[in-house]
CSV table of C-alpha atoms in Angstrom, one decimal:
chain,number,residue,atom,x,y,z
K,14,MET,CA,3.9,2.8,-7.5
K,15,SER,CA,3.8,0.0,-7.4
K,16,ARG,CA,0.4,-1.4,-4.6
K,17,TRP,CA,1.5,-3.7,-2.0
K,18,ILE,CA,-0.3,-7.1,-1.3
K,19,VAL,CA,-2.6,-7.0,1.8
K,20,LEU,CA,-2.8,-10.0,3.3
K,21,THR,CA,-5.0,-11.6,5.5
K,22,VAL,CA,-4.7,-13.3,9.7
K,23,GLY,CA,-7.1,-14.7,11.7
K,24,LEU,CA,-7.0,-14.7,15.4
K,25,TRP,CA,-7.1,-18.6,15.6
K,26,CYS,CA,-4.8,-21.3,14.6
K,27,SER,CA,-6.5,-24.6,13.8
K,28,PRO,CA,-3.6,-28.1,14.8
K,29,VAL,CA,-1.8,-29.5,11.6
K,30,PHE,CA,-3.9,-32.0,10.0
K,31,ALA,CA,-2.5,-35.8,10.9
K,32,GLN,CA,-3.9,-38.1,7.8
K,33,PRO,CA,-5.2,-35.8,5.9
K,34,ALA,CA,-7.6,-37.8,3.5
K,35,ASN,CA,-6.5,-35.9,0.8
K,36,PRO,CA,-2.6,-36.2,0.1
K,37,LEU,CA,-2.0,-32.6,-2.0
K,38,VAL,CA,-2.6,-31.1,1.6
K,39,THR,CA,0.4,-33.1,2.3
K,40,GLU,CA,1.8,-31.8,0.0
K,41,THR,CA,0.7,-27.9,0.9
K,42,GLN,CA,2.2,-28.3,4.0
K,43,ASN,CA,5.5,-29.9,3.4
K,44,ALA,CA,5.9,-26.9,0.6
K,45,LEU,CA,5.5,-24.4,2.5
K,46,LYS,CA,7.1,-25.8,5.4
K,47,LYS,CA,10.7,-25.8,3.0
K,48,ALA,CA,10.0,-22.1,1.2
K,49,ILE,CA,10.0,-20.6,5.1
K,50,ALA,CA,12.8,-22.5,5.9
K,51,TYR,CA,14.9,-21.1,3.2
K,52,TYR,CA,13.5,-17.3,2.8
K,53,HIS,CA,13.3,-17.0,6.4
K,54,GLY,CA,17.3,-19.2,7.1
K,55,THR,CA,18.7,-18.0,3.8
K,56,VAL,CA,17.1,-15.5,2.4
K,57,ALA,CA,16.3,-13.4,5.3
K,58,SER,CA,18.6,-10.8,6.6
K,59,HIS,CA,18.5,-9.1,9.8
K,60,GLY,CA,15.4,-10.4,9.8
K,61,GLY,CA,13.8,-8.7,6.9
K,62,TYR,CA,13.6,-8.6,2.7
K,63,VAL,CA,14.2,-6.5,-0.5
K,64,TYR,CA,12.4,-6.9,-3.2
K,65,TYR,CA,14.8,-9.1,-5.0
K,66,TYR,CA,17.7,-11.2,-5.5
K,67,SER,CA,20.0,-12.8,-7.9
K,68,HIS,CA,18.9,-16.7,-7.4
K,69,ASP,CA,22.9,-17.2,-6.6
K,70,LEU,CA,21.8,-14.6,-3.5
K,71,ASN,CA,25.0,-12.4,-4.3
K,72,GLN,CA,22.9,-10.1,-5.7
K,73,ARG,CA,19.8,-8.2,-4.5
K,74,TRP,CA,17.4,-4.7,-5.5
K,75,GLY,CA,14.5,-3.1,-4.1
K,76,GLU,CA,14.5,1.1,-5.4
K,77,GLY,CA,17.6,0.1,-6.4
K,78,LYS,CA,20.9,-1.8,-5.1
K,79,ALA,CA,20.3,-2.4,-1.8
K,80,ASP,CA,23.3,-4.9,0.0
K,81,LYS,CA,22.4,-7.1,3.1
K,82,HIS,CA,22.9,-4.4,5.5
K,83,THR,CA,19.2,-3.1,4.0
K,84,LEU,CA,15.8,-4.3,4.2
K,85,PHE,CA,12.6,-2.5,2.5
K,86,VAL,CA,9.9,-1.4,3.9
K,87,GLN,CA,7.8,-0.4,1.4
K,88,PRO,CA,5.8,-3.8,-0.2
K,89,PRO,CA,6.6,-5.7,-1.5
K,90,GLY,CA,9.7,-5.4,1.4
K,91,THR,CA,10.0,-7.0,4.9
K,92,PRO,CA,6.4,-6.0,5.8
K,93,THR,CA,4.6,-8.3,2.4
K,94,MET,CA,7.0,-11.1,3.1
K,95,GLY,CA,5.7,-11.4,7.3
K,96,MET,CA,2.2,-10.6,7.0
K,97,ALA,CA,2.8,-13.9,3.7
K,98,PHE,CA,4.7,-16.1,7.0
K,99,LEU,CA,1.6,-14.8,9.4
K,100,LYS,CA,-1.2,-16.2,7.0
K,101,ALA,CA,0.9,-19.6,7.0
K,102,TYR,CA,1.0,-20.0,11.0
K,103,GLU,CA,-2.7,-19.7,10.3
K,104,ALA,CA,-2.8,-21.9,7.9
K,105,THR,CA,-1.0,-24.2,9.5
K,106,ASN,CA,-0.1,-23.7,12.7
K,107,ASP,CA,3.5,-23.6,12.0
K,108,PRO,CA,5.8,-22.8,15.1
K,109,ALA,CA,8.6,-22.2,12.0
K,110,ALA,CA,6.3,-19.5,10.5
K,111,LEU,CA,5.4,-17.5,13.7
K,112,THR,CA,9.0,-17.2,14.0
K,113,ALA,CA,9.7,-15.6,10.7
K,114,ALA,CA,6.9,-13.3,10.9
K,115,ARG,CA,8.5,-12.1,14.5
K,116,ASP,CA,11.9,-11.8,13.1
K,117,ALA,CA,10.3,-9.3,10.5
K,118,ALA,CA,8.6,-7.4,12.4
K,119,LEU,CA,11.1,-7.4,14.8
K,120,ALA,CA,13.4,-5.7,11.5
K,121,LEU,CA,10.6,-3.0,11.6
K,122,VAL,CA,10.8,-2.6,15.2
K,123,TYR,CA,14.4,-1.3,14.8
K,124,GLY,CA,13.7,1.1,11.9
K,125,GLN,CA,10.7,2.8,13.1
K,126,LEU,CA,11.9,6.4,13.6
K,127,GLN,CA,11.0,8.6,16.6
K,128,SER,CA,8.6,10.5,14.7
K,129,GLY,CA,6.4,7.0,14.6
K,130,GLY,CA,6.1,5.5,11.4
K,131,TRP,CA,8.9,4.1,8.6
K,132,THR,CA,11.3,4.8,5.7
K,133,GLN,CA,11.4,3.0,2.2
K,134,THR,CA,14.0,1.3,3.6
K,135,ILE,CA,16.3,0.2,6.5
K,136,HIS,CA,19.4,0.3,7.4
K,137,PHE,CA,21.9,-2.0,9.8
K,138,ALA,CA,25.0,0.2,8.7
K,139,ARG,CA,25.2,4.3,8.9
K,140,VAL,CA,25.0,5.5,5.4
K,141,ASN,CA,23.8,8.8,4.3
K,142,ARG,CA,20.4,10.0,5.2
K,143,MET,CA,20.1,7.2,7.9
K,144,GLY,CA,16.8,6.5,10.0
K,145,LYS,CA,16.4,8.7,13.0
K,146,TYR,CA,15.1,5.2,15.3
K,147,ARG,CA,13.7,4.9,17.8
K,148,ASN,CA,16.9,2.6,19.7
K,149,GLY,CA,19.1,5.5,18.6
K,150,LYS,CA,20.8,3.6,16.3
K,151,GLY,CA,20.0,6.3,13.5
K,152,GLY,CA,20.5,9.2,12.1
K,153,ASN,CA,18.9,12.3,11.1
K,154,TRP,CA,15.9,11.5,9.1
K,155,ASN,CA,13.3,11.0,10.9
K,156,ASN,CA,10.2,11.7,7.8
K,157,SER,CA,7.2,8.8,9.2
K,158,SER,CA,6.1,8.2,5.3
K,159,LEU,CA,2.7,7.9,4.0
K,160,ASP,CA,4.9,7.2,0.5
K,161,ASP,CA,4.1,3.7,-1.6
K,162,GLY,CA,1.8,2.2,2.1
K,163,GLN,CA,5.6,2.9,3.6
K,164,THR,CA,4.3,3.3,7.6
K,165,GLN,CA,0.2,1.8,6.4
K,166,ALA,CA,3.0,-1.6,5.4
K,167,ALA,CA,4.6,-1.5,8.4
K,168,LEU,CA,1.5,-1.3,10.9
K,169,LEU,CA,-0.8,-3.8,10.0
K,170,CYS,CA,2.6,-6.3,9.9
K,171,LEU,CA,3.2,-4.9,13.4
K,172,MET,CA,-0.3,-5.5,14.5
K,173,ARG,CA,-1.2,-8.8,13.1
K,174,THR,CA,2.1,-10.0,14.3
K,175,ASP,CA,0.6,-8.8,18.1
K,176,ARG,CA,-2.0,-10.5,17.5
K,177,ALA,CA,-0.5,-13.2,16.0
K,178,LEU,CA,1.6,-13.3,19.5
K,179,GLY,CA,-1.0,-12.6,21.6
K,180,PHE,CA,-0.7,-9.4,22.4
K,181,LYS,CA,2.8,-10.9,25.2
K,182,ASP,CA,5.3,-9.7,23.2
K,183,LYS,CA,6.4,-5.9,24.6
K,184,THR,CA,8.8,-5.2,22.3
K,185,ILE,CA,5.8,-5.7,19.2
K,186,HIS,CA,3.3,-4.5,21.1
K,187,GLU,CA,5.4,-1.8,22.6
K,188,ALA,CA,6.1,-0.4,19.5
K,189,THR,CA,2.9,-1.4,18.0
K,190,GLN,CA,0.9,1.3,19.9
K,191,TYR,CA,4.0,3.9,19.3
K,192,GLY,CA,3.3,4.1,15.7
K,193,LEU,CA,-1.1,3.9,16.3
K,194,ASP,CA,-0.6,7.1,18.3
K,195,ALA,CA,1.6,8.5,15.8
K,196,LEU,CA,-1.1,8.2,13.1
K,197,LEU,CA,-3.5,9.6,14.4
K,198,LYS,CA,-1.8,13.1,15.7
K,199,ALA,CA,-0.6,13.5,12.2
K,200,GLN,CA,-4.7,13.2,10.7
K,201,PHE,CA,-5.4,17.2,10.7
K,202,ALA,CA,-8.6,18.1,11.5
K,203,ASN,CA,-10.2,18.3,8.5
K,204,GLY,CA,-9.4,14.6,8.8
K,205,ALA,CA,-6.5,14.4,4.9
K,206,PHE,CA,-3.3,13.2,5.8
K,207,PRO,CA,-0.1,14.1,5.2
K,208,GLN,CA,1.9,12.3,2.9
K,209,ILE,CA,4.9,12.8,5.2
K,210,TRP,CA,5.1,13.7,9.3
K,211,ASN,CA,8.0,14.8,11.7
K,212,LYS,CA,5.1,15.8,14.3
K,213,PRO,CA,2.2,16.0,15.4
K,214,ALA,CA,-0.3,18.2,12.6
K,215,GLU,CA,-1.0,22.1,13.1
K,216,SER,CA,-4.7,23.7,13.1
K,217,LYS,CA,-6.2,23.5,10.7
K,218,PRO,CA,-9.2,25.6,9.1
K,219,ILE,CA,-12.4,23.6,7.8
K,220,LEU,CA,-12.5,24.1,3.6
K,221,LYS,CA,-14.1,23.0,0.8
K,222,ALA,CA,-12.0,22.7,-2.5
K,223,ARG,CA,-12.2,24.6,-4.9
K,224,PHE,CA,-10.3,25.4,-8.5
K,225,PRO,CA,-6.8,28.0,-8.0
K,226,ASP,CA,-8.1,31.7,-9.7
K,227,TYR,CA,-4.5,32.0,-10.6
K,228,ASP,CA,-2.5,30.6,-13.3
K,229,TRP,CA,-1.6,27.4,-11.7
K,230,LYS,CA,1.3,26.3,-14.2
K,231,THR,CA,3.3,29.6,-12.8
K,232,GLU,CA,2.1,30.1,-9.7
K,233,GLY,CA,1.7,28.7,-6.7
K,234,ARG,CA,4.6,25.5,-6.6
K,235,VAL,CA,5.9,24.2,-3.4
K,236,LYS,CA,9.0,22.7,-1.9
K,237,ASN,CA,7.7,20.7,0.6
K,238,TYR,CA,3.9,19.6,-1.1
K,239,TRP,CA,4.7,16.8,1.2
K,240,ASP,CA,3.5,18.2,4.2
K,241,TYR,CA,0.0,18.9,2.9
K,242,TYR,CA,-3.0,17.2,2.1
K,243,THR,CA,-1.8,13.7,-0.4
K,244,LEU,CA,-4.2,11.1,-1.6
K,245,ASN,CA,-1.0,10.4,-4.4
K,246,ASP,CA,-0.9,6.1,-5.1
K,247,GLY,CA,-4.1,4.8,-2.8
K,248,LEU,CA,-3.2,7.2,0.4
K,249,ALA,CA,-6.9,6.5,2.0
K,250,GLY,CA,-7.7,3.3,1.5
K,251,ASP,CA,-4.5,2.8,2.3
K,252,VAL,CA,-4.3,4.0,5.8
K,253,PHE,CA,-8.2,3.2,6.0
K,254,GLU,CA,-7.3,-0.2,6.3
K,255,VAL,CA,-5.0,0.5,8.6
K,256,LEU,CA,-7.3,2.5,11.2
K,257,LYS,CA,-10.2,-0.7,10.4
K,258,GLU,CA,-7.8,-3.5,11.2
K,259,ALA,CA,-6.7,-1.3,14.0
K,260,HIS,CA,-10.1,-1.0,15.3
K,261,ALA,CA,-10.7,-4.9,15.4
K,262,ILE,CA,-7.6,-6.0,17.0
K,263,TYR,CA,-8.1,-3.0,19.5
K,264,SER,CA,-10.9,-2.4,19.6
K,265,GLU,CA,-10.5,1.3,20.9
K,266,ASP,CA,-13.3,4.2,19.1
K,267,ARG,CA,-10.0,6.3,18.4
K,268,PHE,CA,-9.6,4.6,15.3
K,269,LYS,CA,-13.8,4.8,14.4
K,270,VAL,CA,-13.0,8.5,15.0
K,271,ALA,CA,-10.4,9.4,11.9
K,272,ILE,CA,-12.1,6.9,9.9
K,273,ARG,CA,-14.7,9.0,10.1
K,274,LYS,CA,-12.3,12.0,10.0
K,275,LEU,CA,-10.8,10.5,6.9
K,276,GLY,CA,-13.9,10.4,5.3
K,277,ASP,CA,-15.2,13.6,5.6
K,278,PHE,CA,-12.7,14.9,4.4
K,279,LEU,CA,-13.3,12.5,1.4
K,280,ILE,CA,-16.2,14.0,0.6
K,281,ALA,CA,-14.9,17.5,1.0
K,282,ALA,CA,-11.7,17.2,-1.1
K,283,GLN,CA,-14.0,16.0,-4.3
K,284,MET,CA,-13.5,19.0,-6.7
K,285,PRO,CA,-16.8,21.1,-8.1
K,286,ASP,CA,-18.5,21.0,-10.9
K,287,PRO,CA,-18.0,20.3,-13.9
K,288,GLN,CA,-14.8,17.9,-12.7
K,289,PRO,CA,-16.7,16.3,-9.3
K,290,GLY,CA,-12.9,13.8,-9.2
K,291,TRP,CA,-10.1,13.9,-6.6
K,292,CYS,CA,-6.2,15.6,-7.3
K,293,GLN,CA,-3.3,14.3,-5.7
K,294,GLN,CA,-2.9,17.1,-3.4
K,295,TYR,CA,-4.4,20.5,-1.7
K,296,ASN,CA,-2.6,23.1,0.2
K,297,TYR,CA,-4.0,24.1,2.8
K,298,GLU,CA,-6.9,26.1,0.9
K,299,MET,CA,-8.1,23.1,-0.4
K,300,ILE,CA,-6.8,23.9,-4.3
K,301,PRO,CA,-5.4,21.3,-6.3
K,302,ILE,CA,-1.1,21.8,-6.4
K,303,TRP,CA,1.8,21.0,-8.2
K,304,ALA,CA,3.5,17.5,-6.1
K,305,ARG,CA,6.5,16.5,-7.9
K,306,LYS,CA,7.7,18.3,-11.2
K,307,PHE,CA,5.2,15.5,-13.7
K,308,GLU,CA,2.7,15.7,-10.4
K,309,PRO,CA,0.2,19.0,-12.0
K,310,PRO,CA,-2.7,19.9,-9.6
K,311,ALA,CA,-5.4,18.3,-11.7
K,312,ILE,CA,-7.9,16.1,-11.9
K,313,SER,CA,-6.3,12.2,-11.1
K,314,GLY,CA,-8.6,8.7,-12.2
K,315,TRP,CA,-6.4,6.9,-10.3
K,316,GLU,CA,-7.0,8.9,-6.7
K,317,SER,CA,-11.2,9.3,-7.8
K,318,GLN,CA,-10.8,6.1,-7.7
K,319,ASP,CA,-9.4,4.8,-4.7
K,320,ALA,CA,-11.3,8.4,-2.7
K,321,MET,CA,-14.4,6.4,-4.6
K,322,THR,CA,-14.0,3.2,-3.2
K,323,THR,CA,-12.4,3.9,0.2
K,324,LEU,CA,-15.9,6.4,0.6
K,325,ILE,CA,-18.3,2.6,0.1
K,326,ARG,CA,-16.1,0.9,2.5
K,327,ILE,CA,-15.8,3.5,4.6
K,328,ALA,CA,-20.0,4.2,4.8
K,329,ARG,CA,-20.4,0.6,5.1
K,330,PHE,CA,-18.0,1.0,8.2
K,331,ILE,CA,-19.5,3.6,9.9
K,332,GLY,CA,-23.3,3.5,9.0
K,333,GLU,CA,-24.2,6.3,7.4
K,334,ASN,CA,-24.9,6.4,3.8
K,335,LYS,CA,-23.6,10.4,3.7
K,336,TYR,CA,-20.1,8.6,2.1
K,337,LEU,CA,-21.9,7.3,-0.5
K,338,GLU,CA,-24.0,10.0,-1.7
K,339,PRO,CA,-20.6,11.7,-4.2
K,340,ILE,CA,-20.5,8.4,-5.8
K,341,PRO,CA,-22.9,9.3,-8.3
K,342,LYS,CA,-21.9,12.4,-10.1
K,343,ALA,CA,-18.3,11.5,-9.8
K,344,LEU,CA,-19.4,8.0,-11.8
K,345,ALA,CA,-21.2,9.4,-14.3
K,346,TYR,CA,-17.6,12.4,-14.9
K,347,LEU,CA,-15.2,9.7,-14.8
K,348,ARG,CA,-16.9,7.6,-16.9
K,349,GLY,CA,-16.7,10.2,-19.5
K,350,CYS,CA,-13.3,11.0,-18.4
K,351,GLN,CA,-12.1,7.6,-20.2
K,352,LEU,CA,-10.0,7.2,-23.1
K,353,SER,CA,-10.7,3.3,-24.0
K,354,GLN,CA,-12.8,0.6,-21.8
K,355,ASP,CA,-11.0,0.2,-19.7
K,356,GLN,CA,-7.8,2.8,-19.7
K,357,VAL,CA,-8.3,6.4,-17.8
K,358,ALA,CA,-5.6,8.8,-17.7
K,359,ARG,CA,-3.4,9.9,-14.9
K,360,PHE,CA,-4.2,13.6,-15.4
K,361,TYR,CA,-7.2,15.8,-16.1
K,362,GLU,CA,-6.3,19.5,-17.0
K,363,LEU,CA,-8.7,21.7,-14.8
K,364,LYS,CA,-11.7,23.7,-16.4
K,365,THR,CA,-10.2,21.9,-19.9
K,366,ASN,CA,-10.9,18.5,-18.7
K,367,LYS,CA,-8.1,17.0,-21.0
K,368,PRO,CA,-6.2,14.7,-20.3
K,369,LEU,CA,-2.4,16.4,-19.2
K,370,TYR,CA,0.8,14.1,-20.3
K,371,MET,CA,5.3,15.1,-19.5
K,372,ASP,CA,6.7,14.8,-22.5
K,373,ALA,CA,10.5,13.5,-22.4
K,374,ARG,CA,12.0,17.3,-21.4
K,375,TYR,CA,9.4,17.7,-18.5
K,376,GLN,CA,6.5,20.2,-20.1
K,377,LEU,CA,3.7,20.1,-20.4
K,378,THR,CA,1.8,18.5,-23.4
K,379,TYR,CA,-1.7,17.0,-24.3
K,380,ASP,CA,0.8,14.1,-26.3
K,381,ASP,CA,2.0,11.0,-24.8
K,382,SER,CA,4.6,9.3,-26.7
K,383,ASN,CA,7.2,11.5,-26.3
K,384,ALA,CA,6.0,10.7,-22.1
K,385,PRO,CA,8.6,9.4,-19.9
K,386,THR,CA,8.3,5.2,-19.1
K,387,HIS,CA,9.0,5.5,-15.7
K,388,TYR,CA,5.5,6.5,-14.3
K,389,GLY,CA,1.8,5.9,-15.4
K,390,TRP,CA,0.1,7.9,-17.2
K,391,LYS,CA,-2.5,6.0,-17.2
K,392,GLN,CA,-3.9,3.4,-15.8
K,393,PRO,CA,-6.6,1.1,-15.4
K,394,ALA,CA,-10.6,2.1,-15.2
K,395,HIS,CA,-12.3,0.1,-12.8
K,396,PHE,CA,-15.6,2.3,-13.1
K,397,ASP,CA,-17.9,-1.4,-13.4
K,398,ARG,CA,-17.1,-2.4,-10.5
K,399,ILE,CA,-17.1,0.8,-7.9
K,400,GLU,CA,-20.6,1.1,-9.2
K,401,LYS,CA,-21.0,-3.1,-8.3
K,402,GLU,CA,-20.1,-1.9,-5.0
K,403,TYR,CA,-21.7,1.5,-4.3
K,404,GLN,CA,-25.0,0.0,-5.5
K,405,SER,CA,-24.3,-3.6,-3.0
K,406,ALA,CA,-23.6,-0.5,-0.3
K,407,LEU,CA,-26.8,1.5,-0.6
K,408,LYS,CA,-28.4,-1.6,-0.2
K,409,ASN,CA,-26.8,-3.0,2.0
K,410,GLU,CA,-26.5,-6.1,1.1
K,411,PRO,CA,-23.9,-8.1,3.0
K,412,ILE,CA,-19.7,-8.2,2.0
K,413,ASN,CA,-19.7,-11.3,0.6
K,414,MET,CA,-16.4,-12.9,2.7
K,415,ALA,CA,-15.3,-15.7,0.8
K,416,GLN,CA,-12.4,-16.1,-0.1
K,417,LYS,CA,-11.3,-16.0,-3.6
K,418,GLN,CA,-11.4,-20.2,-4.2
K,419,VAL,CA,-8.0,-21.4,-5.2
K,420,SER,CA,-8.2,-24.5,-7.7
K,421,GLU,CA,-6.0,-28.1,-7.2
K,422,SER,CA,-4.0,-27.6,-10.2
K,423,GLU,CA,-3.2,-23.6,-9.1
K,424,VAL,CA,-1.8,-25.6,-5.9
K,425,ARG,CA,0.4,-28.4,-8.1
K,426,ALA,CA,1.6,-25.7,-10.1
K,427,ILE,CA,2.6,-23.5,-7.5
K,428,ILE,CA,4.4,-26.8,-5.3
K,429,LYS,CA,6.4,-27.9,-8.9
K,430,ALA,CA,8.0,-24.7,-9.7
K,431,LEU,CA,8.8,-24.8,-6.2
K,432,ASP,CA,13.0,-25.8,-6.4
K,433,ALA,CA,14.8,-28.2,-4.4
K,434,ASN,CA,16.1,-25.9,-2.3
K,435,GLY,CA,12.6,-24.1,-1.1
K,436,ARG,CA,12.8,-21.0,-4.2
K,437,TRP,CA,10.5,-20.1,-7.1
K,438,ILE,CA,12.9,-18.5,-9.5
K,439,SER,CA,11.6,-15.9,-11.6
K,440,THR,CA,12.5,-15.6,-15.5
K,441,TYR,CA,12.7,-11.9,-16.4
K,442,ALA,CA,10.9,-11.3,-19.2
K,443,GLY,CA,10.6,-7.4,-20.5
K,444,GLU,CA,7.7,-6.7,-18.0
K,445,ARG,CA,7.1,-4.0,-15.7
K,446,LEU,CA,8.3,-5.0,-12.1
K,447,THR,CA,8.8,-2.5,-9.1
K,448,GLY,CA,11.6,-0.6,-8.4
K,449,GLN,CA,12.3,-1.1,-12.5
K,450,PRO,CA,16.0,-3.0,-11.6
K,451,LYS,CA,17.1,-2.8,-15.3
K,452,PHE,CA,17.4,-6.9,-15.8
K,453,ALA,CA,17.8,-8.3,-18.6
K,454,SER,CA,15.8,-11.0,-20.6
K,455,GLY,CA,16.0,-14.2,-19.1
K,456,PHE,CA,17.3,-12.9,-16.2
K,457,PRO,CA,16.3,-15.2,-13.1
K,458,TYR,CA,16.2,-14.1,-10.2
K,459,LEU,CA,14.1,-14.4,-6.5
K,460,SER,CA,11.4,-12.1,-6.4
K,461,SER,CA,9.0,-11.5,-2.4
K,462,GLU,CA,6.5,-10.6,-4.4
K,463,VAL,CA,6.5,-14.2,-5.8
K,464,PHE,CA,7.2,-15.5,-2.8
K,465,ALA,CA,4.1,-13.8,-0.5
K,466,LYS,CA,1.1,-14.0,-3.5
K,467,ASN,CA,2.4,-18.3,-3.9
K,468,CYS,CA,2.9,-18.3,0.2
K,469,GLU,CA,-0.7,-16.8,0.5
K,470,ARG,CA,-2.2,-19.1,-2.0
K,471,LEU,CA,-1.8,-21.7,-0.9
K,472,SER,CA,-1.8,-21.7,3.3
K,473,TYR,CA,-5.7,-20.0,1.6
K,474,TYR,CA,-6.1,-23.6,0.2
K,475,LEU,CA,-5.4,-25.2,3.2
K,476,LEU,CA,-7.6,-23.4,5.4
K,477,GLN,CA,-10.5,-24.2,2.0
K,478,GLN,CA,-9.9,-27.6,3.9
K,479,LYS,CA,-10.5,-26.9,7.2
K,480,LYS,CA,-14.1,-26.1,6.5
């Protein structure tokens, strides 16, 4: 999964510099204005965005090819762009940036499902499996998804836009509240969330994680794995960020209660010795289960890192060290699982702890030499960072809130890369891209992720100058 971009926007809007002493400030403001004007005025369709565009805008891609009537919710699609515009508005007070953000938010409102969340795409022209949109213009697909940050990103974008508009846009405010209500109703009693929901969570017993007492390779598979307790692809961390921001923006205790429950689930979901990590997916008996055909019940190096990071942040937010207690044992175990200094396997076999892969026929194997290339079988190991965050939280040290400084040389390079039309054109050189489009080497394209990152960096530079 590609990891989606989290961009923050404050409540305040400082005035534009009238006559800045630093000419680079003016150049940065002008670059932002030019880029926003192009992307909002020329690239946007129905107010929203996909991942990539050919430089002439005749072709577009998300997870596969798209048309001008299809938008992507999954980052780096429409919410990512909307939050980039909001960051620029915070830095410049340019109403054009706020208008672009509002249009992106309204595109998300259009695609909100009756179940309250979002799926990967929003269609403005009828297609098969079209979403059952709340405005009645869609089809029958009503599965709200927390996979790959889809609903999480949409809610973050809507909440921040709601705040930037002073909570006065009734359409955006109402959709935001409807989505947050649905998210809380989808949380199980034990604090877990499903990957997908279309109705409130059913009542289930609160149990602790345990190993299967059957042959998991041949038994226990379910078709609707998405209905069960899920940690796949950083879901816990993404949901925590939504709940934390909802609490900050709307000051309602229900979001803090949900965060506490999520932390309690993560404690319960830690597997017993000798493998005190976390798994991608659990059934209602808290036994690890299969998800997709290449996602076996196993200890997951990637999800375990997200679980630890989320627990540390919950401990700080709630102010209780019980959420830190699982970390030392998990870190010690996972450090012993590293494939190299900076890599960890996505899956470790239950009981044997051997790194687990799939071959080209999707058969389980301990050999990664013929593993399908569409999946991240090995992931970066961030244990030193997690250890540092854990120790800081344990000592109750203040969080370093300082923005990462943006140098003038970086700003000049970003501005220089912007062409006369207001585009940052990327050239494909074989790198792995979200959605895995099949670009030829040397293919020129526009990237929503590149726009968002550059917009964020230029905005941070302007904010630095106001201090």
